[in-house]
Amino acid sequence: MRVDLPARRFSVVPGVPAPVVVTITNTSEIIAGCTVRVLGADPDWVEVDQPELSLFPDASAQVRLLLTLPVGVPAGPRRMAVQVRELTDEQAVAIEEIVVTVPDQPGLDVRLDPVTVTAGRRADFGVVVENNGNTVLEGRLRAEDPEQKITFTFTPPGYSLAPGESVTGRLRTRAKRPVFGSLAVRPFSLFVDDGVRRAPLSASTTAPVGAAPGAPVVPGAAGQGVASPVPAAAAGTKTLAPPVVGAGTAPGADAPRPVAQGVFVQKPLFARGLLSLLGLLVAVTVFAVVIAVGLSSVLARSAADRDLALQVAQARFDSSAATGTAGVSGAVTLISDGQPVPGVAVEIFEASDTTAVVATAATSDTGEFAVDSLPAGDYKMRLRGAGFAEVWYPAGATDAEAEVVSLSSGQQVTGLSVLLGGVPATVSGTVLGEDAAGAVAELQIPLDSAVLAGLVDPLTGAAAPPALGDGAVVRTAPVGGDGTFSFAAVPSPAVYDLVVSKPGFSTQVHRIDVAAGEDRSDIEVSLLEGDGSISGLVTSASGPVPGATVVATYGQGVVQTVSLTQDEIGSFVLRGLQTPATFTVVVSAPGYASATLSVNLAEAQELTGLSVVLGQSAGNLSGQVTVPAGTSAAGVAVTVSDGAVTRQTVTRSSEPAGSWSIGGLPLPATYTVTFSRADLESQVVSVTVDGNGAVSTGPVDVTMRAATGRITGVVTQTATGSSASSPAANVQVTAASGSSTLSVTSASTPQDRGAFVLENVPPGTYTVTFSRKGTRPTSSIVTVVAGQTVELNPQLVSPASISGTVRAAGQPVAGLELRLFVAEEFGTAAPARAVVTSGADGTYLFPDVDAPAHYVIELRSATGTAALATSPALTIGQSDALTYDFSLDSLS
């Protein structure tokens, strides 16, 4: 039987069925049947369309296996095998190994709870970090606020999460508290520094009515969304790749995207309400004087007039305090990118009177709101938020443009949607340099922004983030002779790339986050000539490395190139570098571990001869497991781990049996290799793999021994009345250690008489006891080590016996019959336990008597049946030698 597979390696995404086609050929000369199964996988993971089939000689058939790994399976390679077993008498088996690789699917979810906190000087937020991927993630959290007025403290400062794990921590914010005025709204963003590539955050864009299909949506003036034309390069030819989030993001490279956002709302020390209260007290005083003057006229009114006034006031109160069973609910989203807007005030007015608020609510962290207990009637809604333009539902600037929402008794109007836009912001700053005049400043929407999500095609096979400075241009302003620039009516809130360029100078790109309605005026950009260069060679242990990516960063400036793939293979040149400066140079290539260097350039320096050696990104460990004779070397579990990465496999059952191999191990690293199987003693080996994949110890070969030991030997016993000993059969051998007890009986067959073996004895200290009926037991203490055989050859003392002499008239009597009965059975129909005859000297012997016990001896003549004498009840203990003599006066 021959088995063929189209491939030996498969990549299987958990939850997605993966077909594997197996071709089976009958190479015998008879019709053969066979069964097909997959080894190394849970049976629930595999579906076989033909588990059993029959084949004519030289015929072939295809069996389709459908492999579905459950969601949550850790990433990495898994070794499995397709087994085809013949159903004939020979039971031939064909096994073909396959390697199933589960790709890495990292995923991290970070949430703030609550999203908005109103406090004074200090506020605490709950932070929930959850690993919803299939790889181990480690990192730290950090926070940034646009005004840089908040200090942040995380407890704990970092995290290390296995797949499915989560951790809840605390974020403490502190900021200087305002003395007077209204509430100070301080938004901030959370970032993850983990060096792990993550999928882009999902975002949706909302195009205003009338926008051209496919046109990107950018924030517009006065908080309205407008369709902005995007250059052809941004609309169809540029690409988006997942941003790299974490400490590995170089300054000036694509800025990390926030994973969560929050708002710290600070109350002033002396609120505006306190000042209003003082004015109110003055007004109340004046009002009291007026009331006192008119009180006399009020008292003069008749009782009927007073009662009527009270009734009218009571009616007005009852009317104003009325409640109902109707309600409205909906959601508020940002017009620029469709993200929910928390903390927005929702005010309900009667349609006929938009001066008095009937009910209020605030949007949650998901942007949702709900107002209940409204009476039936017609209403209008106003939505206001700090830094956002006031909107009357659904998109009116005034109450006259608001849409009326009619409610009947008990009616719940849901799904109301309101788009909110930020108040236009102002961005200004200064370009520093000897000759800043003539430079041009641009505000661009980054290509990885949610506004452009889905509008720019990704590069085929691209692994790097999109280049900075190639986004959609929103505003352009010239730089004056004094180096200043300014952008008015900037759509907000939004994230922009500020690009400053001038011929002959290095283009400078700064990522800025503009809050709603913010006046950003503290920006400084250095415009420097790019007159430096770095050149060198990228190599590895196997020679020059072509196509390696070389990135040099300084501040927020980035210069990138690749090593040559022909001519001087592996060489590279980075030109147009600002000097003097210190650059961080990162070199990476597929299949290799990245290398990072720090390079100092003096003014106008052209550095040459930089040598970069790349090590392998992943290595391989393999070896051979040897087990005790008589057992199979297959099925030994092999676990390789460095604390962060863990890989597992089992030893092969096919030739060479006991071999194993695990690939895809990060380098360089020190790994702990553990070998285990239920019947074998586990072994642990530590190995070091360098950056080129070389293993410090070579192949990892181990010899394992049994996990249990043996106790064996031969039991002998001294014969009654003699010093000679012989093997003793039917001796009970018991080994006890704590609550564990093992027992066996010594052999009674002639060739093995007295021999015993206690198998599968767990390691430990045991008390071994040897006992036999009629014999005092003996014990020994032994220590059993895994894989060891302990030999014990005990000698038991003589068994219990009864002897004596029969005399008549003082003379020995021979030939008389003596019968031994158990005392409790004497006089019943029970037979005698033993019968002996007195010897020529009148002596008799009952050897090997069960003890302890009570016996009676009956003396009879050799020919007669009448008892001549009977002994009293005789008590005998283990290994006792009891003597009882019979004395007869005469014999009839």
Coordinates of C-alpha atoms in Angstrom, one line a residue, residues 218-750:
V218 CA -12.9 65.0 5.8
P219 CA -14.0 67.3 8.6
G220 CA -15.3 70.5 7.2
A221 CA -15.7 74.0 8.5
A222 CA -18.2 74.8 11.2
G223 CA -18.3 71.1 12.1
Q224 CA -20.0 69.9 8.9
G225 CA -18.8 67.0 6.7
V226 CA -17.7 67.9 3.2
A227 CA -16.6 65.7 0.3
S228 CA -13.0 66.6 -0.3
P229 CA -11.2 65.8 -3.6
V230 CA -8.2 63.5 -3.1
P231 CA -5.3 63.5 -5.5
A232 CA -5.0 60.5 -7.8
A233 CA -2.0 59.3 -5.8
A234 CA -4.1 59.2 -2.6
A235 CA -7.3 57.9 -4.2
G236 CA -6.1 54.8 -6.1
T237 CA -2.4 54.2 -6.1
K238 CA -1.4 54.7 -2.4
T239 CA -1.7 51.8 0.0
L240 CA -2.5 51.2 3.6
A241 CA -0.6 48.6 5.7
P242 CA -1.2 47.8 9.4
P243 CA 0.6 50.3 11.6
V244 CA 3.3 49.2 13.9
V245 CA 2.3 50.0 17.5
G246 CA 4.8 50.1 20.3
A247 CA 8.3 51.0 21.3
G248 CA 9.6 49.8 18.0
T249 CA 8.0 52.7 16.2
A250 CA 10.8 55.0 15.2
P251 CA 10.4 58.8 15.7
G252 CA 9.1 60.4 12.6
A253 CA 7.7 57.1 11.3
D254 CA 4.0 56.4 11.1
A255 CA 2.8 57.5 14.5
P256 CA 1.0 54.8 16.6
R257 CA -2.7 54.8 16.6
P258 CA -4.5 55.2 20.0
V259 CA -6.2 52.1 21.3
A260 CA -8.6 54.0 23.6
Q261 CA -9.5 57.6 24.4
G262 CA -10.8 59.2 27.5
V263 CA -11.8 62.6 28.9
F264 CA -10.7 64.2 32.2
V265 CA -13.2 66.9 33.0
Q266 CA -11.9 69.3 35.7
K267 CA -14.0 71.3 37.9
P268 CA -12.7 74.8 38.8
L269 CA -11.9 75.7 42.4
F270 CA -14.5 78.5 42.3
A271 CA -17.2 77.5 39.8
R272 CA -19.1 80.0 37.7
G273 CA -22.2 78.9 39.7
L274 CA -20.7 80.4 42.9
L275 CA -20.4 83.8 41.3
S276 CA -23.9 83.4 39.9
L277 CA -25.1 82.5 43.4
L278 CA -23.8 85.8 44.8
G279 CA -25.7 87.7 42.2
L280 CA -28.7 85.7 42.9
L281 CA -28.5 86.6 46.6
V282 CA -28.5 90.3 45.7
A283 CA -31.5 89.8 43.5
V284 CA -33.3 87.8 46.2
T285 CA -32.7 90.7 48.6
V286 CA -34.3 93.2 46.2
F287 CA -37.1 90.8 45.6
A288 CA -37.7 90.5 49.3
V289 CA -38.0 94.2 49.7
V290 CA -40.6 94.3 46.9
I291 CA -42.5 91.5 48.5
A292 CA -42.6 93.2 51.8
V293 CA -43.9 96.4 50.3
G294 CA -46.7 94.6 48.5
L295 CA -47.5 92.2 51.4
S296 CA -50.0 94.6 52.9
S297 CA -52.1 94.6 49.8
V298 CA -51.9 90.8 49.6
L299 CA -53.2 90.5 53.2
A300 CA -56.1 92.7 52.3
R301 CA -57.4 90.3 49.7
S302 CA -60.4 88.3 50.6
A303 CA -60.2 84.7 51.6
A304 CA -61.9 83.7 48.3
D305 CA -59.2 85.5 46.3
R306 CA -56.5 83.8 48.3
D307 CA -58.0 80.4 47.8
L308 CA -58.3 81.0 44.1
A309 CA -54.7 82.0 43.8
L310 CA -53.6 78.9 45.7
Q311 CA -55.6 76.7 43.4
V312 CA -54.1 78.3 40.3
A313 CA -50.6 77.9 41.7
Q314 CA -51.3 74.3 42.6
A315 CA -52.6 73.6 39.1
R316 CA -49.5 75.1 37.5
F317 CA -47.2 73.0 39.8
D318 CA -49.1 69.9 38.9
S319 CA -48.9 70.7 35.2
S320 CA -45.1 71.3 35.4
A321 CA -44.4 68.1 37.4
A322 CA -46.3 65.9 35.0
T323 CA -44.5 62.8 33.7
G324 CA -45.3 60.3 30.9
T325 CA -44.4 56.9 29.5
A326 CA -42.9 57.9 26.1
G327 CA -39.2 58.2 25.3
V328 CA -36.6 58.7 22.7
S329 CA -33.1 57.2 22.1
G330 CA -30.4 57.2 19.5
A331 CA -26.6 57.7 19.0
V332 CA -24.2 60.6 18.3
T333 CA -21.3 60.0 15.9
L334 CA -18.4 62.2 14.7
I335 CA -19.1 63.5 11.2
S336 CA -15.5 63.1 10.1
D337 CA -15.0 59.4 10.8
G338 CA -18.2 58.0 12.2
Q339 CA -16.7 57.3 15.6
P340 CA -19.1 57.6 18.7
V341 CA -18.9 60.8 20.7
P342 CA -19.3 60.4 24.5
G343 CA -20.2 63.1 27.0
V344 CA -22.5 65.1 24.7
A345 CA -25.4 66.8 26.4
V346 CA -28.9 66.0 24.9
E347 CA -31.6 68.5 25.7
I348 CA -35.3 68.0 25.1
F349 CA -37.6 71.0 24.5
E350 CA -41.3 71.3 23.8
A351 CA -41.7 72.2 20.1
S352 CA -43.8 75.2 21.1
D353 CA -41.2 76.5 23.6
T354 CA -37.5 76.1 22.9
T355 CA -36.4 78.3 25.9
A356 CA -37.1 75.8 28.7
V357 CA -35.5 72.4 28.9
V358 CA -37.9 69.6 29.6
A359 CA -35.4 66.8 30.1
T360 CA -31.7 66.2 29.6
A361 CA -29.3 63.2 29.1
A362 CA -25.7 62.6 28.2
T363 CA -24.2 60.2 25.6
S364 CA -22.4 57.1 26.9
D365 CA -18.9 56.0 25.9
T366 CA -20.5 54.3 22.9
G367 CA -22.2 57.6 21.9
E368 CA -25.7 56.3 22.8
F369 CA -28.4 58.3 24.7
A370 CA -31.9 57.6 26.0
V371 CA -34.5 60.0 27.5
D372 CA -37.5 58.3 29.2
S373 CA -40.7 59.4 31.2
L374 CA -41.8 62.0 28.6
P375 CA -45.5 62.8 28.3
A376 CA -47.1 62.6 24.9
G377 CA -46.5 65.7 22.7
D378 CA -44.2 67.3 20.1
Y379 CA -40.5 67.8 20.9
K380 CA -37.3 69.2 19.6
M381 CA -33.7 68.1 20.6
R382 CA -30.5 70.1 21.0
L383 CA -27.1 68.5 21.3
R384 CA -24.0 70.3 22.6
G385 CA -20.5 69.2 23.6
A386 CA -17.3 70.9 24.6
G387 CA -15.4 71.8 21.4
F388 CA -18.3 70.8 19.1
A389 CA -20.8 72.9 17.1
E390 CA -24.3 73.0 18.5
V391 CA -26.7 70.9 16.5
W392 CA -30.5 70.7 16.6
Y393 CA -31.8 67.3 15.6
P394 CA -31.2 66.1 13.0
A395 CA -28.7 68.7 11.5
G396 CA -30.1 72.2 12.1
A397 CA -28.0 75.1 13.2
T398 CA -31.0 76.8 15.0
D399 CA -34.2 75.6 16.7
A400 CA -36.2 76.8 13.6
E401 CA -34.3 74.2 11.5
A402 CA -35.0 71.4 14.0
E403 CA -37.2 68.5 13.1
V404 CA -40.2 67.9 15.4
V405 CA -40.4 64.5 17.1
S406 CA -44.0 63.5 17.9
L407 CA -44.6 61.1 20.8
S408 CA -47.8 59.4 21.7
S409 CA -48.5 57.9 25.1
G410 CA -46.2 55.0 25.8
Q411 CA -44.4 55.4 22.4
Q412 CA -40.6 54.8 22.3
V413 CA -38.9 56.4 19.3
T414 CA -35.5 54.7 18.8
G415 CA -32.6 54.9 16.3
L416 CA -32.3 58.7 16.2
S417 CA -28.9 59.5 14.6
V418 CA -27.0 62.8 14.9
L419 CA -23.7 63.7 13.3
L420 CA -21.6 66.1 15.3
G421 CA -18.8 68.2 14.0
G422 CA -16.0 70.0 15.9
V423 CA -15.7 73.7 16.0
P424 CA -13.0 74.7 13.5
A425 CA -9.5 74.8 14.9
T426 CA -6.5 77.0 14.3
V427 CA -3.0 75.6 13.7
S428 CA 0.1 77.8 13.6
G429 CA 3.8 77.6 14.4
T430 CA 7.3 78.5 13.4
V431 CA 9.8 77.0 11.0
L432 CA 13.3 77.2 12.5
G433 CA 16.3 77.5 10.3
E434 CA 18.7 79.9 8.7
D435 CA 16.5 80.4 5.5
A436 CA 12.9 79.4 6.2
A437 CA 11.4 81.9 3.8
G438 CA 9.9 80.2 0.7
A439 CA 9.1 77.0 2.5
V440 CA 5.6 75.5 2.1
A441 CA 3.6 74.0 5.0
E442 CA 0.8 71.5 4.3
L443 CA -1.8 69.8 6.5
Q444 CA -2.4 66.3 5.2
I445 CA -4.8 63.5 6.3
P446 CA -2.6 60.5 6.8
L447 CA -3.2 57.5 4.5
D448 CA -3.8 55.3 7.5
S449 CA -6.4 57.6 8.9
A450 CA -9.9 56.3 9.4
V451 CA -11.2 59.0 7.0
L452 CA -9.3 57.3 4.1
A453 CA -10.0 53.8 5.3
G454 CA -10.9 51.6 2.3
L455 CA -10.1 54.3 -0.2
V456 CA -6.5 53.4 -0.8
D457 CA -5.4 50.0 -2.0
P458 CA -2.6 48.2 -0.1
L459 CA 0.7 47.4 -1.8
T460 CA 1.1 43.8 -2.8
G461 CA 3.2 42.0 -0.1
A462 CA 4.0 45.4 1.6
A463 CA 5.1 45.0 5.2
A464 CA 6.0 48.7 5.9
P465 CA 3.5 51.4 6.9
P466 CA 2.7 54.0 4.3
A467 CA 5.2 56.8 3.8
L468 CA 4.7 60.0 5.8
G469 CA 4.0 63.1 3.8
D470 CA 2.0 61.3 1.1
G471 CA -1.5 61.9 2.5
A472 CA -4.5 63.9 1.3
V473 CA -3.8 67.6 1.4
V474 CA -6.4 69.6 3.4
R475 CA -4.7 73.0 3.8
T476 CA -1.6 74.7 2.3
A477 CA 0.1 77.8 3.7
P478 CA 3.4 79.6 2.8
V479 CA 6.1 80.1 5.4
G480 CA 6.8 83.8 6.0
G481 CA 10.2 85.5 6.2
D482 CA 10.1 85.2 9.9
G483 CA 9.4 81.5 9.7
T484 CA 5.8 81.6 10.8
F485 CA 2.8 79.9 9.2
S486 CA -0.9 79.6 10.1
F487 CA -3.9 77.5 9.1
A488 CA -7.4 78.9 9.9
A489 CA -10.7 77.0 9.9
V490 CA -9.0 73.6 10.2
P491 CA -11.6 70.7 10.5
S492 CA -11.5 69.2 13.9
P493 CA -11.1 66.9 15.8
A494 CA -8.7 65.1 13.6
V495 CA -5.1 63.7 13.2
Y496 CA -2.9 65.4 10.6
D497 CA 0.5 65.2 9.2
L498 CA 2.2 68.7 9.1
V499 CA 4.6 68.6 6.2
V500 CA 7.2 71.4 5.7
S501 CA 9.2 71.3 2.5
K502 CA 11.6 73.5 0.6
P503 CA 13.9 72.7 -2.4
G504 CA 17.4 71.8 -1.2
F505 CA 16.2 71.0 2.3
S506 CA 15.0 67.8 4.0
T507 CA 11.2 67.5 4.1
Q508 CA 10.0 67.5 7.7
V509 CA 6.9 65.6 8.8
H510 CA 5.2 66.0 12.2
R511 CA 2.1 64.0 13.3
I512 CA -0.3 66.3 15.3
D513 CA -3.6 65.5 17.0
V514 CA -6.0 68.5 16.8
A515 CA -8.8 68.5 19.4
A516 CA -12.2 69.9 18.6
G517 CA -12.0 73.7 18.4
E518 CA -8.4 73.8 19.6
D519 CA -6.1 76.8 19.0
R520 CA -2.8 75.0 18.4
S521 CA 0.0 77.5 18.3
D522 CA 3.0 75.9 19.9
I523 CA 4.4 74.0 16.9
E524 CA 8.1 74.3 16.0
V525 CA 9.7 72.6 12.9
S526 CA 13.4 72.6 12.2
L527 CA 14.3 72.9 8.5
L528 CA 17.7 71.4 7.9
E529 CA 19.8 70.6 4.8
G530 CA 20.1 66.9 4.1
D531 CA 23.9 66.9 3.3
G532 CA 24.9 63.6 5.0
S533 CA 24.9 60.0 3.9
I534 CA 25.4 56.5 5.3
S535 CA 26.6 53.5 3.1
G536 CA 27.5 50.0 3.9
L537 CA 26.8 46.3 3.4
V538 CA 24.2 43.9 4.8
T539 CA 25.4 40.3 5.3
S540 CA 24.5 37.1 7.1
A541 CA 26.2 33.9 7.9
S542 CA 25.5 32.7 4.4
G543 CA 26.7 35.8 2.6
P544 CA 25.3 39.2 1.4
V545 CA 21.6 39.8 1.9
P546 CA 19.8 41.4 -1.1
G547 CA 16.5 43.3 -0.8
A548 CA 17.0 44.2 2.9
T549 CA 15.1 47.3 4.1
V550 CA 17.3 50.0 5.7
V551 CA 15.5 52.8 7.6
A552 CA 17.3 55.7 9.3
T553 CA 15.4 57.9 11.7
Y554 CA 16.3 61.2 13.4
G555 CA 13.7 63.0 15.5
Q556 CA 10.6 62.7 13.3
G557 CA 12.6 62.5 10.0
V558 CA 12.8 59.2 8.2
V559 CA 15.0 58.1 5.2
Q560 CA 14.6 54.6 3.8
T561 CA 16.2 52.4 1.1
V562 CA 16.9 48.7 0.3
S563 CA 20.1 46.8 -0.3
L564 CA 21.0 46.0 -3.9
T565 CA 19.9 42.7 -5.4
Q566 CA 22.5 42.7 -8.2
D567 CA 26.0 44.1 -8.9
E568 CA 27.3 44.8 -5.4
I569 CA 24.7 42.6 -3.7
G570 CA 23.7 43.6 -0.2
S571 CA 25.2 47.2 -0.4
F572 CA 23.1 50.3 0.4
V573 CA 23.3 54.1 0.5
L574 CA 21.1 56.5 2.6
R575 CA 21.3 60.0 1.2
G576 CA 19.9 63.4 2.2
L577 CA 20.5 63.0 5.9
Q578 CA 20.4 66.0 8.2
T579 CA 23.7 66.7 9.9
P580 CA 25.0 66.9 12.5
A581 CA 22.7 64.3 14.1
T582 CA 22.5 60.8 15.7
F583 CA 20.5 58.3 13.6
T584 CA 18.9 55.1 14.5
V585 CA 19.4 52.6 11.6
V586 CA 17.1 49.6 11.5
V587 CA 17.9 46.8 9.0
S588 CA 15.3 44.1 8.3
A589 CA 14.8 41.3 5.8
P590 CA 12.4 38.4 5.4
G591 CA 13.7 35.3 7.2
Y592 CA 16.2 37.3 9.3
A593 CA 16.0 39.0 12.7
S594 CA 16.1 42.8 12.5
A595 CA 19.3 44.7 13.5
T596 CA 19.4 48.1 15.1
L597 CA 22.4 50.4 15.1
S598 CA 23.1 54.0 16.4
V599 CA 25.1 56.1 14.0
N600 CA 26.5 59.6 14.7
L601 CA 27.1 61.9 11.7
A602 CA 29.2 65.1 12.0
E603 CA 28.4 68.1 9.8
A604 CA 28.2 67.1 6.1
Q605 CA 29.7 63.7 7.0
E606 CA 29.4 60.9 4.4
L607 CA 29.9 57.7 6.4
T608 CA 31.0 54.6 4.5
G609 CA 31.8 51.0 5.3
L610 CA 28.9 50.4 7.7
S611 CA 28.7 46.6 8.2
V612 CA 25.4 45.1 9.3
V613 CA 25.2 41.3 10.1
L614 CA 21.7 39.8 10.2
G615 CA 21.0 36.6 12.1
Q616 CA 18.2 34.2 11.3
S617 CA 14.7 35.1 12.5
A618 CA 13.8 31.5 13.3
G619 CA 15.7 28.3 14.1
N620 CA 15.2 24.6 14.5
L621 CA 15.8 22.0 17.2
S622 CA 15.9 18.3 16.7
G623 CA 17.2 15.1 18.3
Q624 CA 16.7 11.5 19.1
V625 CA 15.1 9.9 22.2
T626 CA 16.3 6.5 23.4
V627 CA 14.1 4.5 25.8
P628 CA 14.7 1.2 27.8
A629 CA 14.7 -2.0 25.8
G630 CA 11.3 -3.6 25.3
T631 CA 9.4 -0.2 25.0
S632 CA 8.6 2.0 22.1
A633 CA 10.4 5.3 21.6
A634 CA 7.3 6.8 19.9
G635 CA 4.9 9.2 21.6
V636 CA 7.3 11.0 23.9
A637 CA 6.1 14.6 24.4
V638 CA 8.8 17.2 23.6
T639 CA 8.2 20.7 24.9
V640 CA 10.5 23.6 23.9
S641 CA 10.1 26.9 25.8
D642 CA 12.0 30.1 26.6
G643 CA 9.3 31.5 28.8
A644 CA 7.6 33.6 26.1
V645 CA 7.5 31.1 23.3
T646 CA 6.4 27.5 23.8
R647 CA 6.3 24.8 21.0
Q648 CA 5.3 21.1 21.4
T649 CA 5.6 17.9 19.4
V650 CA 5.9 14.1 19.9
T651 CA 8.6 11.6 18.8
R652 CA 8.1 9.7 15.6
S653 CA 6.8 6.1 15.5
S654 CA 8.2 5.5 12.0
E655 CA 11.9 5.2 11.2
P656 CA 13.9 6.6 12.7
A657 CA 11.7 5.9 15.7
G658 CA 12.1 8.3 18.6
S659 CA 13.3 11.2 16.4
W660 CA 11.8 14.7 16.7
S661 CA 12.1 18.2 15.3
I662 CA 10.6 21.6 16.1
G663 CA 11.1 24.7 13.8
G664 CA 10.1 28.3 13.8
L665 CA 11.9 29.2 17.1
P666 CA 12.8 32.9 17.6
L667 CA 16.6 33.5 17.7
P668 CA 18.8 34.0 19.5
A669 CA 17.5 32.5 22.7
T670 CA 18.1 29.9 25.4
Y671 CA 15.5 27.2 25.4
T672 CA 14.4 24.5 28.0
V673 CA 13.6 21.2 26.3
T674 CA 11.4 18.8 28.4
F675 CA 10.8 15.2 27.5
S676 CA 7.9 13.4 29.2
R677 CA 5.8 10.2 28.9
A678 CA 3.6 8.6 31.5
D679 CA 5.8 5.4 31.8
L680 CA 9.1 7.2 31.6
E681 CA 11.0 9.6 34.0
S682 CA 10.9 13.1 32.6
Q683 CA 14.1 14.8 31.5
V684 CA 14.9 18.5 31.1
V685 CA 17.7 19.9 28.9
S686 CA 18.8 23.5 28.4
V687 CA 20.2 24.6 25.0
T688 CA 21.3 27.9 23.6
V689 CA 20.7 28.8 19.9
D690 CA 22.7 31.7 18.5
G691 CA 21.5 34.3 15.9
N692 CA 22.7 32.0 13.1
G693 CA 20.7 29.0 14.3
A694 CA 23.7 27.1 15.6
V695 CA 22.8 24.9 18.7
S696 CA 25.3 25.0 21.5
T697 CA 25.0 21.2 22.1
G698 CA 24.3 20.0 18.6
P699 CA 21.4 17.6 18.2
V700 CA 19.4 17.3 21.5
D701 CA 19.6 13.5 22.1
V702 CA 18.5 12.0 25.4
T703 CA 18.3 8.6 26.9
M704 CA 15.2 8.1 29.1
R705 CA 14.6 5.5 31.8
A706 CA 11.5 3.9 33.2
A707 CA 9.5 6.1 35.6
T708 CA 9.1 3.2 38.0
G709 CA 11.3 0.5 39.6
R710 CA 11.1 -3.2 40.4
I711 CA 11.6 -5.3 43.6
T712 CA 12.6 -9.0 42.9
G713 CA 14.2 -11.9 44.7
V714 CA 13.8 -15.5 46.1
V715 CA 12.3 -16.3 49.5
T716 CA 13.8 -19.3 51.4
Q717 CA 12.8 -21.0 54.7
T718 CA 14.6 -23.1 57.3
A719 CA 13.3 -26.6 57.6
T720 CA 11.8 -27.8 60.9
G721 CA 14.4 -29.2 63.2
S722 CA 17.2 -28.4 60.7
S723 CA 19.5 -25.5 59.8
A724 CA 19.1 -26.2 56.1
S725 CA 16.9 -23.9 54.0
S726 CA 15.0 -24.3 50.7
P727 CA 12.8 -22.0 48.5
A728 CA 9.5 -21.2 50.1
A729 CA 6.3 -21.2 47.9
N730 CA 3.1 -19.2 48.6
V731 CA 4.8 -16.5 50.6
Q732 CA 2.8 -13.2 50.7
V733 CA 5.2 -10.3 49.6
T734 CA 3.8 -6.8 50.4
A735 CA 5.5 -3.5 49.7
A736 CA 3.9 -0.5 51.5
S737 CA 4.7 3.3 51.3
G738 CA 2.2 5.6 52.9
S739 CA -1.2 4.9 51.2
S740 CA 0.4 2.9 48.4
T741 CA 0.5 -0.9 48.7
L742 CA 1.7 -3.5 46.3
S743 CA 1.6 -7.3 46.9
V744 CA 2.5 -10.5 45.2
T745 CA 2.9 -14.2 46.1
S746 CA 6.1 -16.2 45.7
A747 CA 6.0 -18.8 42.9
S748 CA 5.1 -22.5 43.7
T749 CA 6.2 -24.1 40.4
P750 CA 9.2 -26.4 40.8

